[in-house]
């Protein structure tokens, strides 16, 4: 990818587009808009690949963050244009659409996330699948912002440890 190899890019797209589609669709809730945003996501990946640092994050994690940020930026721009966006839990629909041919990495991530405590799962769901900011989570759950930040950090550390264990098992 750093050498601008089209085959490498095609490989990334073929192997990760469905998983990233699921992430973006979980935030946007609109199939057509999600298709456009996936295109934007892969353009950003292509244009910014020189910024990827394998010491900071796995490639898949880096790409998830780009996809998530593209979706959240899109929501915020729509919100600023006074268009209401219904952000509701549509996980069953996402699972139905993407049960075929999910990468083993995505399936493993779902298994790990499902092992979280309910309160941690709720925070991760709001932040990463629905696109809420920590301030919005604080307001929605009526808990202090500092508490949200602390619980999010702990939940992410638990996820990191569980992913590390799962990777070591393979």
Short mmCIF file of C-alpha atoms in Angstrom, two decimals:
data_model
loop_
_atom_site.label_atom_id
_atom_site.label_comp_id
_atom_site.label_asym_id
_atom_site.label_seq_id
_atom_site.Cartn_x
_atom_site.Cartn_y
_atom_site.Cartn_z
CA UNK A 1 0.00 0.00 0.00
CA UNK A 2 2.79 2.44 0.83
CA UNK A 3 4.14 1.82 -2.68
CA UNK A 4 0.70 2.62 -4.14
CA UNK A 5 0.18 -0.96 -5.31
CA UNK A 6 -3.30 -1.34 -6.85
CA UNK A 7 -3.35 -5.07 -6.07
CA UNK A 8 -2.74 -4.41 -2.38
CA UNK A 9 -5.55 -1.87 -2.38
CA UNK A 10 -7.88 -4.31 -4.15
CA UNK A 11 -7.01 -6.94 -1.54
CA UNK A 12 -7.88 -4.53 1.29
CA UNK A 13 -11.16 -3.59 -0.34
CA UNK A 14 -12.15 -7.17 -1.09
CA UNK A 15 -11.36 -8.39 2.43
CA UNK A 16 -12.50 -5.47 4.57
CA UNK A 17 -15.24 -3.56 2.73
CA UNK A 18 -18.10 -5.66 4.14
CA UNK A 19 -16.84 -5.36 7.71
CA UNK A 20 -16.37 -1.60 7.37
CA UNK A 21 -19.78 -1.35 5.72
CA UNK A 22 -21.27 -2.93 8.84
CA UNK A 23 -19.57 -0.39 11.09
CA UNK A 24 -20.68 2.60 8.99
CA UNK A 25 -24.20 1.24 8.48
CA UNK A 26 -24.52 0.81 12.24
CA UNK A 27 -23.95 4.55 12.61
CA UNK A 28 -25.70 5.91 9.51
CA UNK A 29 -28.69 3.52 9.17
CA UNK A 30 -29.01 4.25 5.47
CA UNK A 31 -27.83 1.76 2.85
CA UNK A 32 -27.21 4.22 0.00
CA UNK A 33 -25.40 6.76 2.18
CA UNK A 34 -23.30 3.97 3.65
CA UNK A 35 -22.24 2.85 0.18
CA UNK A 36 -21.03 6.40 -0.57
CA UNK A 37 -19.27 6.67 2.76
CA UNK A 38 -17.46 3.37 2.22
CA UNK A 39 -16.11 4.81 -1.02
CA UNK A 40 -14.96 7.89 0.92
CA UNK A 41 -13.44 5.66 3.58
CA UNK A 42 -11.33 3.73 1.08
CA UNK A 43 -10.26 6.95 -0.63
CA UNK A 44 -9.05 8.21 2.75
CA UNK A 45 -7.27 4.93 3.41
CA UNK A 46 -5.54 5.16 0.02
CA UNK A 47 -4.61 8.83 0.42
CA UNK A 48 -3.42 8.54 4.02
CA UNK A 49 -1.77 5.15 4.10
CA UNK A 50 1.64 6.72 4.64
CA UNK A 51 0.31 7.87 8.05
CA UNK A 52 -0.46 4.31 9.16
CA UNK A 53 1.86 3.19 11.95
CA UNK A 54 1.75 -0.52 12.70
CA UNK A 55 3.31 0.16 16.12
CA UNK A 56 0.26 2.18 17.18
CA UNK A 57 -2.55 -0.02 15.87
CA UNK A 58 -3.35 -3.03 13.76
CA UNK A 59 -4.33 -2.21 10.18
CA UNK A 60 -7.91 -3.33 10.73
CA UNK A 61 -8.25 -1.11 13.81
CA UNK A 62 -6.83 1.87 11.90
CA UNK A 63 -9.31 1.31 9.07
CA UNK A 64 -12.24 0.94 11.51
CA UNK A 65 -11.34 4.29 13.04
CA UNK A 66 -11.27 5.95 9.62
CA UNK A 67 -14.65 4.43 8.70
CA UNK A 68 -16.15 5.42 12.03
CA UNK A 69 -14.84 8.99 11.73
CA UNK A 70 -16.15 9.32 8.17
CA UNK A 71 -19.59 8.20 9.36
CA UNK A 72 -19.59 10.48 12.40
CA UNK A 73 -18.42 13.46 10.32
CA UNK A 74 -21.26 12.74 7.90
CA UNK A 75 -23.81 12.63 10.73
CA UNK A 76 -22.53 15.85 12.21
CA UNK A 77 -22.65 17.62 8.87
CA UNK A 78 -26.24 16.45 8.40
CA UNK A 79 -27.09 17.56 11.93
CA UNK A 80 -25.67 21.00 11.22
CA UNK A 81 -27.92 21.23 8.16
CA UNK A 82 -30.95 20.70 10.45
CA UNK A 83 -31.70 17.26 9.09
CA UNK A 84 -32.76 14.86 11.78
CA UNK A 85 -30.91 11.59 11.92
CA UNK A 86 -32.50 8.70 13.72
CA UNK A 87 -29.74 6.84 15.54
CA UNK A 88 -31.28 3.62 16.74
CA UNK A 89 -29.93 0.19 17.47
CA UNK A 90 -30.10 -1.77 14.25
CA UNK A 91 -27.64 -4.51 15.10
CA UNK A 92 -29.93 -7.35 14.08
CA UNK A 93 -30.34 -5.86 10.61
CA UNK A 94 -26.58 -5.45 10.26
CA UNK A 95 -26.03 -9.05 11.34
CA UNK A 96 -28.67 -10.26 8.88
CA UNK A 97 -27.10 -8.36 5.98
CA UNK A 98 -23.53 -9.34 6.75
CA UNK A 99 -23.75 -12.87 8.08
CA UNK A 100 -22.29 -14.16 4.84
CA UNK A 101 -18.57 -13.92 4.24
CA UNK A 102 -17.55 -11.90 7.27
CA UNK A 103 -13.85 -11.92 7.87
CA UNK A 104 -12.68 -14.05 10.78
CA UNK A 105 -11.22 -10.89 12.32
CA UNK A 106 -14.67 -9.24 12.45
CA UNK A 107 -16.34 -12.32 13.88
CA UNK A 108 -13.64 -12.51 16.54
CA UNK A 109 -14.20 -8.87 17.43
CA UNK A 110 -17.93 -9.46 17.90
CA UNK A 111 -17.25 -12.41 20.20
CA UNK A 112 -14.90 -10.30 22.30
CA UNK A 113 -17.30 -7.33 22.49
CA UNK A 114 -20.14 -9.63 23.49
CA UNK A 115 -18.10 -10.74 26.55
CA UNK A 116 -18.13 -7.23 28.04
CA UNK A 117 -20.29 -6.37 31.04
CA UNK A 118 -23.62 -4.80 30.06
CA UNK A 119 -22.63 -1.32 31.22
CA UNK A 120 -19.34 -1.50 29.30
CA UNK A 121 -21.09 -2.91 26.25
CA UNK A 122 -23.56 -0.03 26.35
CA UNK A 123 -20.73 2.52 26.34
CA UNK A 124 -18.90 0.80 23.48
CA UNK A 125 -22.15 0.47 21.53
CA UNK A 126 -23.00 4.15 21.94
CA UNK A 127 -19.50 5.35 21.10
CA UNK A 128 -18.37 3.01 18.35
CA UNK A 129 -21.50 1.64 16.74
CA UNK A 130 -23.87 4.59 17.11
CA UNK A 131 -21.35 7.42 16.84
CA UNK A 132 -22.07 9.23 20.12
CA UNK A 133 -19.38 11.46 21.61
CA UNK A 134 -18.44 11.00 25.25
CA UNK A 135 -20.33 14.19 26.11
CA UNK A 136 -23.45 12.89 24.34
CA UNK A 137 -23.12 9.57 26.20
CA UNK A 138 -22.84 11.47 29.47
CA UNK A 139 -26.02 13.38 28.72
CA UNK A 140 -27.92 10.34 27.42
CA UNK A 141 -27.06 8.16 30.44
CA UNK A 142 -27.19 11.04 32.93
CA UNK A 143 -23.75 10.28 34.37
CA UNK A 144 -20.79 12.63 34.77
CA UNK A 145 -18.48 13.06 31.79
CA UNK A 146 -15.48 11.99 33.87
CA UNK A 147 -17.24 8.75 34.74
CA UNK A 148 -17.95 8.08 31.07
CA UNK A 149 -14.29 8.68 30.20
CA UNK A 150 -13.06 6.39 32.99
CA UNK A 151 -15.50 3.59 32.16
CA UNK A 152 -14.74 3.88 28.43
CA UNK A 153 -11.02 3.61 29.11
CA UNK A 154 -11.51 0.56 31.33
CA UNK A 155 -13.80 -1.08 28.75
CA UNK A 156 -11.26 -0.47 25.99
CA UNK A 157 -8.48 -1.93 28.13
CA UNK A 158 -10.60 -5.03 28.75
CA UNK A 159 -11.25 -5.31 25.01
CA UNK A 160 -7.54 -4.91 24.26
CA UNK A 161 -6.63 -7.66 26.72
CA UNK A 162 -9.32 -9.99 25.40
CA UNK A 163 -8.23 -9.37 21.79
CA UNK A 164 -4.64 -10.05 22.80
CA UNK A 165 -5.69 -13.36 24.39
CA UNK A 166 -7.76 -14.29 21.33
CA UNK A 167 -4.84 -13.51 19.01
CA UNK A 168 -2.48 -15.60 21.14
CA UNK A 169 -4.92 -18.54 20.96
CA UNK A 170 -4.56 -18.62 17.17
#
